[in-house]
PDB file of C-alpha atoms in Angstrom:
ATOM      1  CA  UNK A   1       0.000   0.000   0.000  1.00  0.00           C
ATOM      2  CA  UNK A   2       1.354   3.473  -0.870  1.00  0.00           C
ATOM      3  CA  UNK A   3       0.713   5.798   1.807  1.00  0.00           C
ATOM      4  CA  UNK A   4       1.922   8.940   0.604  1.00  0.00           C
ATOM      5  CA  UNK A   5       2.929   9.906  -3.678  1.00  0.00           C
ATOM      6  CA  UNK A   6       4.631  12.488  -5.422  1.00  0.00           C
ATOM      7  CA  UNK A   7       3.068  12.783  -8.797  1.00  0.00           C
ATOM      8  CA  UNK A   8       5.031  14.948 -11.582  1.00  0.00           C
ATOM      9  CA  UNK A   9       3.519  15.833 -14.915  1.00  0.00           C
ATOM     10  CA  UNK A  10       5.137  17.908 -17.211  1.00  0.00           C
ATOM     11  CA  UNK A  11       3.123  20.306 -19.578  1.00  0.00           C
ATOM     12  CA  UNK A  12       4.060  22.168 -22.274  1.00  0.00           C
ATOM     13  CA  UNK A  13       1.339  24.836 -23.608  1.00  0.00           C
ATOM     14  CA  UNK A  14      -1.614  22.706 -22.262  1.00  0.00           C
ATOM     15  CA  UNK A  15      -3.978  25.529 -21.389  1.00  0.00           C
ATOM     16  CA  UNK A  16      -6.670  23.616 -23.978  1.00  0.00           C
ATOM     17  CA  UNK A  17      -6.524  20.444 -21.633  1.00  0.00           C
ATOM     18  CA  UNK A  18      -5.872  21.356 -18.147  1.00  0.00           C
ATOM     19  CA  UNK A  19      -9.642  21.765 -17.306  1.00  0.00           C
ATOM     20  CA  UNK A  20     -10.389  18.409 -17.578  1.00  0.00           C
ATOM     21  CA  UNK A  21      -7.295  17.098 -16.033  1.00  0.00           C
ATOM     22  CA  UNK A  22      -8.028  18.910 -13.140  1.00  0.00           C
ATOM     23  CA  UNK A  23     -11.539  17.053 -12.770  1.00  0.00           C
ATOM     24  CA  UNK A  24      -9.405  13.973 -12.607  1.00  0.00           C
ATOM     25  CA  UNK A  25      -7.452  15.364 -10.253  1.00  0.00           C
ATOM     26  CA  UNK A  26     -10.248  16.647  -7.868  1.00  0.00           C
ATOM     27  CA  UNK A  27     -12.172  12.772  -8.371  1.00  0.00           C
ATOM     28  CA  UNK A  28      -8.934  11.171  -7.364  1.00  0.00           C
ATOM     29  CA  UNK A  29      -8.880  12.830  -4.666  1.00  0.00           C
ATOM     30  CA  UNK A  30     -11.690  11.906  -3.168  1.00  0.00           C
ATOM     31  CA  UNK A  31     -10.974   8.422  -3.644  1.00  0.00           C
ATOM     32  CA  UNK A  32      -7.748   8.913  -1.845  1.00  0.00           C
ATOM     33  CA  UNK A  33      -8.366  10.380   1.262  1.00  0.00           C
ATOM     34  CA  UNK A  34      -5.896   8.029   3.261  1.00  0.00           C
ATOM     35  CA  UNK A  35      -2.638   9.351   1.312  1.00  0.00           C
ATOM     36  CA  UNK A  36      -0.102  12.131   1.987  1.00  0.00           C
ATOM     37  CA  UNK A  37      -0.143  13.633  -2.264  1.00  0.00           C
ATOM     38  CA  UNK A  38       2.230  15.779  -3.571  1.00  0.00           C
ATOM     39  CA  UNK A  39       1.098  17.018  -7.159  1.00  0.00           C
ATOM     40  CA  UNK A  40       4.006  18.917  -9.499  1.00  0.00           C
ATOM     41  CA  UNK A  41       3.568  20.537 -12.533  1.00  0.00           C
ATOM     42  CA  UNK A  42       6.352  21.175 -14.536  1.00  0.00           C
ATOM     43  CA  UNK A  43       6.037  23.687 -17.358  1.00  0.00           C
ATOM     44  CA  UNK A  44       8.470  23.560 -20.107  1.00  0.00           C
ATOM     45  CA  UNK A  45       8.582  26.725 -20.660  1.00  0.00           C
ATOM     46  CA  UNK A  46       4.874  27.461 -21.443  1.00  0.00           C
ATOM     47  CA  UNK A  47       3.700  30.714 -23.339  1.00  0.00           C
ATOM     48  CA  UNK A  48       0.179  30.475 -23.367  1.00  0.00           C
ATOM     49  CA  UNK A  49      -1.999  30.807 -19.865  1.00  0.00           C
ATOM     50  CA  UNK A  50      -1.154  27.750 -18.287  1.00  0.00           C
ATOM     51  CA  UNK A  51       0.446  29.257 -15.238  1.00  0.00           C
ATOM     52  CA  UNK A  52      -2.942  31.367 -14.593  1.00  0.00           C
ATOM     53  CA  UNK A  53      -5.104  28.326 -14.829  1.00  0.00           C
ATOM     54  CA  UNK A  54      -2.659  26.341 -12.203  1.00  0.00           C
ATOM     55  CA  UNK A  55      -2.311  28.881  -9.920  1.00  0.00           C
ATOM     56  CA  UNK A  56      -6.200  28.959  -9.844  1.00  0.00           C
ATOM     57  CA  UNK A  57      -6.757  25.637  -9.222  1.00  0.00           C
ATOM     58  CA  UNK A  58      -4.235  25.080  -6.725  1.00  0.00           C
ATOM     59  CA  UNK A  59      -5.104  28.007  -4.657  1.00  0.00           C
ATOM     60  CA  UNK A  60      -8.804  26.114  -4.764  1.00  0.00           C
ATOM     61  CA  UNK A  61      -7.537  22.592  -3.879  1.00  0.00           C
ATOM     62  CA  UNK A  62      -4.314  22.802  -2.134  1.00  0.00           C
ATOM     63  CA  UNK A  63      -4.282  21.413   1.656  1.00  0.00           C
ATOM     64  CA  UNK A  64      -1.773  19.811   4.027  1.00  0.00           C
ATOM     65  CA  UNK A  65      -1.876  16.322   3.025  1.00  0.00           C
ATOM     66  CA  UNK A  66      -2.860  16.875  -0.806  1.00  0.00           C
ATOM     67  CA  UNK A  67      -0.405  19.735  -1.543  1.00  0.00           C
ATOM     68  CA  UNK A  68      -0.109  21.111  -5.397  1.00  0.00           C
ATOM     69  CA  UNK A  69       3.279  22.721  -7.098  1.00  0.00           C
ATOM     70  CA  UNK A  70       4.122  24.541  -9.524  1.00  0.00           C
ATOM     71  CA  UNK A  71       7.595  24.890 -11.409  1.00  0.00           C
ATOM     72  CA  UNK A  72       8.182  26.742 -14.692  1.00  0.00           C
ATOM     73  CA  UNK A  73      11.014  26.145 -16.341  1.00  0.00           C
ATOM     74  CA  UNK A  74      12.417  29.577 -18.486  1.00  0.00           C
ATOM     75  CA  UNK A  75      12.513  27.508 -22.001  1.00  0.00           C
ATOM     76  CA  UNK A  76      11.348  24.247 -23.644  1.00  0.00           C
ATOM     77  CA  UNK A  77      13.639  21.930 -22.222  1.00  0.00           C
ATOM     78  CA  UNK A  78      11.731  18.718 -23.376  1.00  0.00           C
ATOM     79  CA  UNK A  79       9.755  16.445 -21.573  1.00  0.00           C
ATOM     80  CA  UNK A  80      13.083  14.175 -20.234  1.00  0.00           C
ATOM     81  CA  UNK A  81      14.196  17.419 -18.409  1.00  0.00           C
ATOM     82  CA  UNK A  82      11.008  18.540 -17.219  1.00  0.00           C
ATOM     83  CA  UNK A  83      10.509  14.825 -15.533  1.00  0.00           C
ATOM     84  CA  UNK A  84      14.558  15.064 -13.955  1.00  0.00           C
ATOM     85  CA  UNK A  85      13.466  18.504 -12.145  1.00  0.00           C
ATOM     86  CA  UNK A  86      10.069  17.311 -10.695  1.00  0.00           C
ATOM     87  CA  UNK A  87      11.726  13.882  -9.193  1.00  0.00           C
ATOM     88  CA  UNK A  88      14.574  15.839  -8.104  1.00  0.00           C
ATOM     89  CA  UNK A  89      11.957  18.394  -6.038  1.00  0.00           C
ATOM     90  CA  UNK A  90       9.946  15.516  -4.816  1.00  0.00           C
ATOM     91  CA  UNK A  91       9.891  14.533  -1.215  1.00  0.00           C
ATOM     92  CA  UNK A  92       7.301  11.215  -1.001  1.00  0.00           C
ATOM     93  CA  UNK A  93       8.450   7.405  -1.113  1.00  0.00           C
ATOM     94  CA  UNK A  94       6.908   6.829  -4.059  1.00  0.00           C
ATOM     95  CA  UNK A  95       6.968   9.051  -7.662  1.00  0.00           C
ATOM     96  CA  UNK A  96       4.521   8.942 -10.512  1.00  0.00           C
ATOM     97  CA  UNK A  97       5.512   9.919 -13.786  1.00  0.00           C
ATOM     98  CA  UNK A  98       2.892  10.463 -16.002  1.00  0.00           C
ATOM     99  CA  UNK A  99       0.935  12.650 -19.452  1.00  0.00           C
ATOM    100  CA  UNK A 100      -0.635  15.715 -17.992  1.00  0.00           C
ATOM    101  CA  UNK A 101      -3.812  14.340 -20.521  1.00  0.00           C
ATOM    102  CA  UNK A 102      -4.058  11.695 -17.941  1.00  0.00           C
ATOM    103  CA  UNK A 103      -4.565   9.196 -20.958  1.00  0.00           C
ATOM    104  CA  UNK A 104      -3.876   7.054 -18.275  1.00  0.00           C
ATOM    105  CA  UNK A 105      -6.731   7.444 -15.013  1.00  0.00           C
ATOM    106  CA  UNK A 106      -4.456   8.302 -11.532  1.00  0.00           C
ATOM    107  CA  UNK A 107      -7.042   5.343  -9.860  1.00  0.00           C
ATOM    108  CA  UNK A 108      -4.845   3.173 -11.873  1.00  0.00           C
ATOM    109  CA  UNK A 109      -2.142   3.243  -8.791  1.00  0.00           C
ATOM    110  CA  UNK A 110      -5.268   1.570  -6.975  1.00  0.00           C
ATOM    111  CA  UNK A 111      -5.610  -1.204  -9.362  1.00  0.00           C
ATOM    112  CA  UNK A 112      -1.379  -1.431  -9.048  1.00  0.00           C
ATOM    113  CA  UNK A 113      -1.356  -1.936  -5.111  1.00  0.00           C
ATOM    114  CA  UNK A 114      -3.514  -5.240  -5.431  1.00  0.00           C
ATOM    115  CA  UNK A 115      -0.666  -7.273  -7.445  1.00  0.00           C
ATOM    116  CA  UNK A 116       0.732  -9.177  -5.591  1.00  0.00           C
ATOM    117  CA  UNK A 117       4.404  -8.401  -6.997  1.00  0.00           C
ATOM    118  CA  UNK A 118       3.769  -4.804  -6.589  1.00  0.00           C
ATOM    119  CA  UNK A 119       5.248  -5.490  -2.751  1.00  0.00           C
ATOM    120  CA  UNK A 120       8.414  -6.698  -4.003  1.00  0.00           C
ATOM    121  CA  UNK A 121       9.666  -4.239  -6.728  1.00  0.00           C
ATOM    122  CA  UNK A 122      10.543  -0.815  -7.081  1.00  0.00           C
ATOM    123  CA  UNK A 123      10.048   0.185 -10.528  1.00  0.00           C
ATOM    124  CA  UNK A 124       6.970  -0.058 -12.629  1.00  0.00           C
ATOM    125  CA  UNK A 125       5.852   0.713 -16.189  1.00  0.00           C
ATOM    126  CA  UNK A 126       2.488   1.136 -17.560  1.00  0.00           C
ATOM    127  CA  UNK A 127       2.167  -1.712 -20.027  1.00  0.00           C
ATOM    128  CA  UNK A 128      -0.353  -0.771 -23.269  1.00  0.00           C
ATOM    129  CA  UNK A 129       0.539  -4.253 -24.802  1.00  0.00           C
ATOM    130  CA  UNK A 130      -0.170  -6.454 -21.941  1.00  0.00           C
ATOM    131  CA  UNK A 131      -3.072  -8.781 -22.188  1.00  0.00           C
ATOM    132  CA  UNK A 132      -5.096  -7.057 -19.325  1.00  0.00           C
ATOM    133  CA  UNK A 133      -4.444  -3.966 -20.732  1.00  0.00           C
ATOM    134  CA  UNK A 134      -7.515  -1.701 -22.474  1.00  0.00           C
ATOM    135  CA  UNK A 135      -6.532   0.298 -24.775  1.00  0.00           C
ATOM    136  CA  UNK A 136      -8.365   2.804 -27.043  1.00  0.00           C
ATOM    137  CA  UNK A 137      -6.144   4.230 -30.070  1.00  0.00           C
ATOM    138  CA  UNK A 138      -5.329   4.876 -33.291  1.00  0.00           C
ATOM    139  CA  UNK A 139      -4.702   2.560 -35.902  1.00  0.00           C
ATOM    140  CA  UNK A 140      -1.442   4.746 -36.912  1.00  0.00           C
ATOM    141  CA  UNK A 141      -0.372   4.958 -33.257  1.00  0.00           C
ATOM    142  CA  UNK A 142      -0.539   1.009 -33.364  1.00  0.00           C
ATOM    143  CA  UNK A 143       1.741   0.474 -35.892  1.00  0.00           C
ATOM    144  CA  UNK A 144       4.073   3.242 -35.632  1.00  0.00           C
ATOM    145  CA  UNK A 145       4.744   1.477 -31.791  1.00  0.00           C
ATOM    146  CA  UNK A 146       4.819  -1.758 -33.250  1.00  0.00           C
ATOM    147  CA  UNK A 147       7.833  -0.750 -35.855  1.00  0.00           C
ATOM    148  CA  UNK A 148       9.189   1.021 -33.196  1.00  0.00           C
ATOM    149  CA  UNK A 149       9.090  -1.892 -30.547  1.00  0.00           C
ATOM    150  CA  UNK A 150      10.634  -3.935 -33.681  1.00  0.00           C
ATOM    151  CA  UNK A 151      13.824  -1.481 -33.751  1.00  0.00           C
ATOM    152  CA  UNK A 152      14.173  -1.482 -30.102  1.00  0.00           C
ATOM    153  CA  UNK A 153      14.293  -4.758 -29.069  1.00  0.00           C
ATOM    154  CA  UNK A 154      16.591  -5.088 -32.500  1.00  0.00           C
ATOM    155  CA  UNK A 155      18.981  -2.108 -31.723  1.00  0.00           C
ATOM    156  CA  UNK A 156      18.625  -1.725 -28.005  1.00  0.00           C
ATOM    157  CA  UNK A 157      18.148  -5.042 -26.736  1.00  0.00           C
ATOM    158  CA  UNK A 158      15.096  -3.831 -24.961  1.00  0.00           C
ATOM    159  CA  UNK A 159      12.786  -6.852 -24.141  1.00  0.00           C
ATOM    160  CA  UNK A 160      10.014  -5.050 -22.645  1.00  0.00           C
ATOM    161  CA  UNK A 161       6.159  -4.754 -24.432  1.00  0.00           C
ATOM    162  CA  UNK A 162       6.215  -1.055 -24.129  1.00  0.00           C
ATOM    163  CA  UNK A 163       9.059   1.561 -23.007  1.00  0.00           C
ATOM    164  CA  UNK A 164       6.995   4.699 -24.372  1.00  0.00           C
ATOM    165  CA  UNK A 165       3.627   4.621 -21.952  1.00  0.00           C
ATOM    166  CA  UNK A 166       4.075   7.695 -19.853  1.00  0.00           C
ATOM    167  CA  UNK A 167       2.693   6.100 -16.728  1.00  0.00           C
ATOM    168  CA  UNK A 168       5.596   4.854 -14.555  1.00  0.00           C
ATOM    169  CA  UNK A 169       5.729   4.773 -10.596  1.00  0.00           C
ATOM    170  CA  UNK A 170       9.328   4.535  -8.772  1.00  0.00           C
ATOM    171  CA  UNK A 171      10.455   4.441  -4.975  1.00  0.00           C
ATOM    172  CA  UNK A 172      12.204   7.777  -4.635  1.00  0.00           C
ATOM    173  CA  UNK A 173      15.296   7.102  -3.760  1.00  0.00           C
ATOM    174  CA  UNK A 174      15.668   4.822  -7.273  1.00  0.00           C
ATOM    175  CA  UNK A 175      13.762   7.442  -8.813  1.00  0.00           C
ATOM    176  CA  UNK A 176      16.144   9.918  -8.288  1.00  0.00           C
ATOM    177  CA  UNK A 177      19.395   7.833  -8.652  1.00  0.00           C
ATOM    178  CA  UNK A 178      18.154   6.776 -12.248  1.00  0.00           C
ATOM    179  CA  UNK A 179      17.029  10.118 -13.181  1.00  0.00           C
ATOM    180  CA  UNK A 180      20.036  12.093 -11.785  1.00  0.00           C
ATOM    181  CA  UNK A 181      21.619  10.167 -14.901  1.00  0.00           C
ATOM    182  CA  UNK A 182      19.308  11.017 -17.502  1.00  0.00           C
ATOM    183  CA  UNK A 183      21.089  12.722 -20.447  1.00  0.00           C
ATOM    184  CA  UNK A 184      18.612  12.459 -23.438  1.00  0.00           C
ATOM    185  CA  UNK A 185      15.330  14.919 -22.425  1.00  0.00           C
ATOM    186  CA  UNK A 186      12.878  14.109 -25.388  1.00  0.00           C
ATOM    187  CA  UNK A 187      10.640  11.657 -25.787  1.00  0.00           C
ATOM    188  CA  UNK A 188      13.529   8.801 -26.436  1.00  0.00           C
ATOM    189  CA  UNK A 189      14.108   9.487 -22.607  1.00  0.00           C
ATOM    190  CA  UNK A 190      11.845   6.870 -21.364  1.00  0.00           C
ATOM    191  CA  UNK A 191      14.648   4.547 -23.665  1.00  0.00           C
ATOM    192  CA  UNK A 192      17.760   5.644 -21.809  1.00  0.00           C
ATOM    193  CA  UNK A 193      15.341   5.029 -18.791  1.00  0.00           C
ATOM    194  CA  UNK A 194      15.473   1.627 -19.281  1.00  0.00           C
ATOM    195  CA  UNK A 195      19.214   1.407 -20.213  1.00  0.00           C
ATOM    196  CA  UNK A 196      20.149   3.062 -16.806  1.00  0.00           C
ATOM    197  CA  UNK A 197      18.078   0.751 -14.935  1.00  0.00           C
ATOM    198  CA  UNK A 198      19.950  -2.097 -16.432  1.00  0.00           C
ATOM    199  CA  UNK A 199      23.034  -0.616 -15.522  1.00  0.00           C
ATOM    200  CA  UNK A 200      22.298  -0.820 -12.387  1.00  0.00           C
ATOM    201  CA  UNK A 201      20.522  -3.934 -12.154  1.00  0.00           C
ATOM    202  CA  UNK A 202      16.879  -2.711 -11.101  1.00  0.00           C
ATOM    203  CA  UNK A 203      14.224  -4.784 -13.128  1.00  0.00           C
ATOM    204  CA  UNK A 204      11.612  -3.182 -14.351  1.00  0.00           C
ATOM    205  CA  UNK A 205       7.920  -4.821 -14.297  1.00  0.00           C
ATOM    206  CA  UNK A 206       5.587  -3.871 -16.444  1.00  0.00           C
ATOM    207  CA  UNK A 207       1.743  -3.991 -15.534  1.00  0.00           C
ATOM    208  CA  UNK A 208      -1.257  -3.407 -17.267  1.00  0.00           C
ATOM    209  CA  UNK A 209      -3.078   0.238 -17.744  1.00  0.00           C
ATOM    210  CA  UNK A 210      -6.499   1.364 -19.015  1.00  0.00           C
ATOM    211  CA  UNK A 211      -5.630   3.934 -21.842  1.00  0.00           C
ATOM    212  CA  UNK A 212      -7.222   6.252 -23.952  1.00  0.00           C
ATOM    213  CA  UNK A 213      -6.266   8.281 -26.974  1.00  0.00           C
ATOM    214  CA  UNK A 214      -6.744  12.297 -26.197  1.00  0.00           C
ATOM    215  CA  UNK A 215      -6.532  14.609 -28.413  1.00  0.00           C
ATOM    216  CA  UNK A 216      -3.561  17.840 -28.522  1.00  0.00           C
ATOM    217  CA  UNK A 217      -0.465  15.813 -27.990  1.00  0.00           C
ATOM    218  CA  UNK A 218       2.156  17.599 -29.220  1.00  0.00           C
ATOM    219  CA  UNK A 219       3.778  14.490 -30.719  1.00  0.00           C
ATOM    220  CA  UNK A 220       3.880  15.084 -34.535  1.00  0.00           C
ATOM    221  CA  UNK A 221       3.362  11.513 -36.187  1.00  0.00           C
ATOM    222  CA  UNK A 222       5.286  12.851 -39.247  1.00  0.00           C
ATOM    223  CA  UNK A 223       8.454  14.427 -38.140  1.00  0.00           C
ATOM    224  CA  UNK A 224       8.809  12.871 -33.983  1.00  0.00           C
ATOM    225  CA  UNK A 225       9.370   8.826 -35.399  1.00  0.00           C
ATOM    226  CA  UNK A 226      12.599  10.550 -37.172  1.00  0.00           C
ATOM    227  CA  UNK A 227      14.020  12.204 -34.548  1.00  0.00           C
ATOM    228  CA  UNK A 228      12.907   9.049 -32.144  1.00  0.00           C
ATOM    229  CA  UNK A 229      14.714   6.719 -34.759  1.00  0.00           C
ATOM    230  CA  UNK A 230      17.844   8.680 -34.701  1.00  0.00           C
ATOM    231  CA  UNK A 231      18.022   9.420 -31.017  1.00  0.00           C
ATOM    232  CA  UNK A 232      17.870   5.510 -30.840  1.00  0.00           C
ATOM    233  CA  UNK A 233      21.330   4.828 -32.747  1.00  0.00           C
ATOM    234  CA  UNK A 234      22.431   7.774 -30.417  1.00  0.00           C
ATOM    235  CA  UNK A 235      21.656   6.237 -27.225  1.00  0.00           C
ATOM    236  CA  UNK A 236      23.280   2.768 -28.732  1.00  0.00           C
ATOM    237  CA  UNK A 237      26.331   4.606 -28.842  1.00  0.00           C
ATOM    238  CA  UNK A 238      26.497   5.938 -25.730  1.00  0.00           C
ATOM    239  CA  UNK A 239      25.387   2.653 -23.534  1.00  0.00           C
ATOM    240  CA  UNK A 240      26.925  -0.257 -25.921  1.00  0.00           C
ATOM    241  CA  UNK A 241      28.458  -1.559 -23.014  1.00  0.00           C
ATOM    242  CA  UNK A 242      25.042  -2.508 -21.945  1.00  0.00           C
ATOM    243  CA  UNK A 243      23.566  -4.202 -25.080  1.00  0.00           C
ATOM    244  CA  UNK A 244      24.665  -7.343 -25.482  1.00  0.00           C
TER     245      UNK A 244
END
């Protein structure tokens, strides 16, 4: 049972979305009246409003055991970077990484606590490919991650189902060891991730999620597979030593 959770989602120019993430954040709530919450949101360098709407809605819902942050970086850093700075403010044993679209429900972390494994480990990644996984999404999504899955397992050695859900939970003190190493800050982090956990031989489990396609991610479909592609030879050249 996790009795008290830092949760960090990063946001870039999400003014459009944050209305209804905050409903998910007020439900949850609710359902977790027995935890000490922490709640960061880490703008990457945001020019629209999304500081105003924040600021409004954690002046509103902010208390001592359900306390909300926010932390503006002064330029796009990418999403890697904006992760590194809200694990490295966070204070709870346990850290949630995950979309501020909350593609992903938070009451997911409930379903988590009743495996039985979940006791044993430290890491955990959201799984979209697992059997007991429910997943709503786009045809092109699907096969884009399937080719990509293909190249991973082919150039990185990586094993796992699915490296690129954003929904991960960590015990701090492993959150913030692996992160403190984190080099590559866009969205071929969650990669390196994995490499860096290897290195220092912390298994990863991955377990199943409920997720649901939203619309206004930034990733471009078009030009985002290149730069993934290339940033995967990149990170193969940095951490050889670890594929084998």
């Amino acid at each position: 049972m996790i009795k008290n959770l830092s949760i960090i989602l990063p946001l870039f120019n999400e003014a459009k979305r944050l209305e209804k993430t905050f409903k998910e954040i007020e439900s949850f709530k609710q359902k977790v009246k027995n935890k000490k919450l922490e709640i960061f949101f880490i703008d990457d360098g945001s020019n629209d409003n999304s500081f105003t709407l924040i600021n409004s809605f954690k002046k509103k819902n902010s208390s001592k055991n359900f306390k909300i942050k926010y932390f503006k970086l002064q330029k796009n850093m990418g999403k890697g970077y904006a992760l590194k700075k809200g694990i490295k403010m966070s204070s709870k044993s346990w850290v949630l990484t995950t979309d501020i679209d909350l593609s992903v429900p938070l009451t997911q972390i409930l379903e988590w606590e009743k495996y039985e494994k979940f006791k044993k480990e430290k890491v955990f990644f959201g799984s979209r490919n697992l059997p007991n996984s429910k997943v709503r999404k786009k045809f092109i999504r699907f096969l884009l991650g399937t080719i990509f899955n293909f190249l991973i397992k082919l150039i990185l050695n990586i094993k796992l189902l699915d490296t690129q859900c954003g929904f991960k939970l960590y015990e701090k003190n492993i959150a913030k060891r692996v992160f403190s190493k984190l080099s590559n800050y866009g969205f071929a982090h969650d990669l390196e991730l994995v490499l860096i956990c290897k290195s220092g031989k912390i298994k990863i489990r991955e377990l199943p999620v409920k997720w649901t396609h939203r619309s206004g991610s930034k990733v471009n479909i078009l030009y985002d597979p290149l730069i993934m592609f290339l940033n995967i030879f990149l990170i193969r050249i940095k951490h050889r030593h670890l594929i084998t």
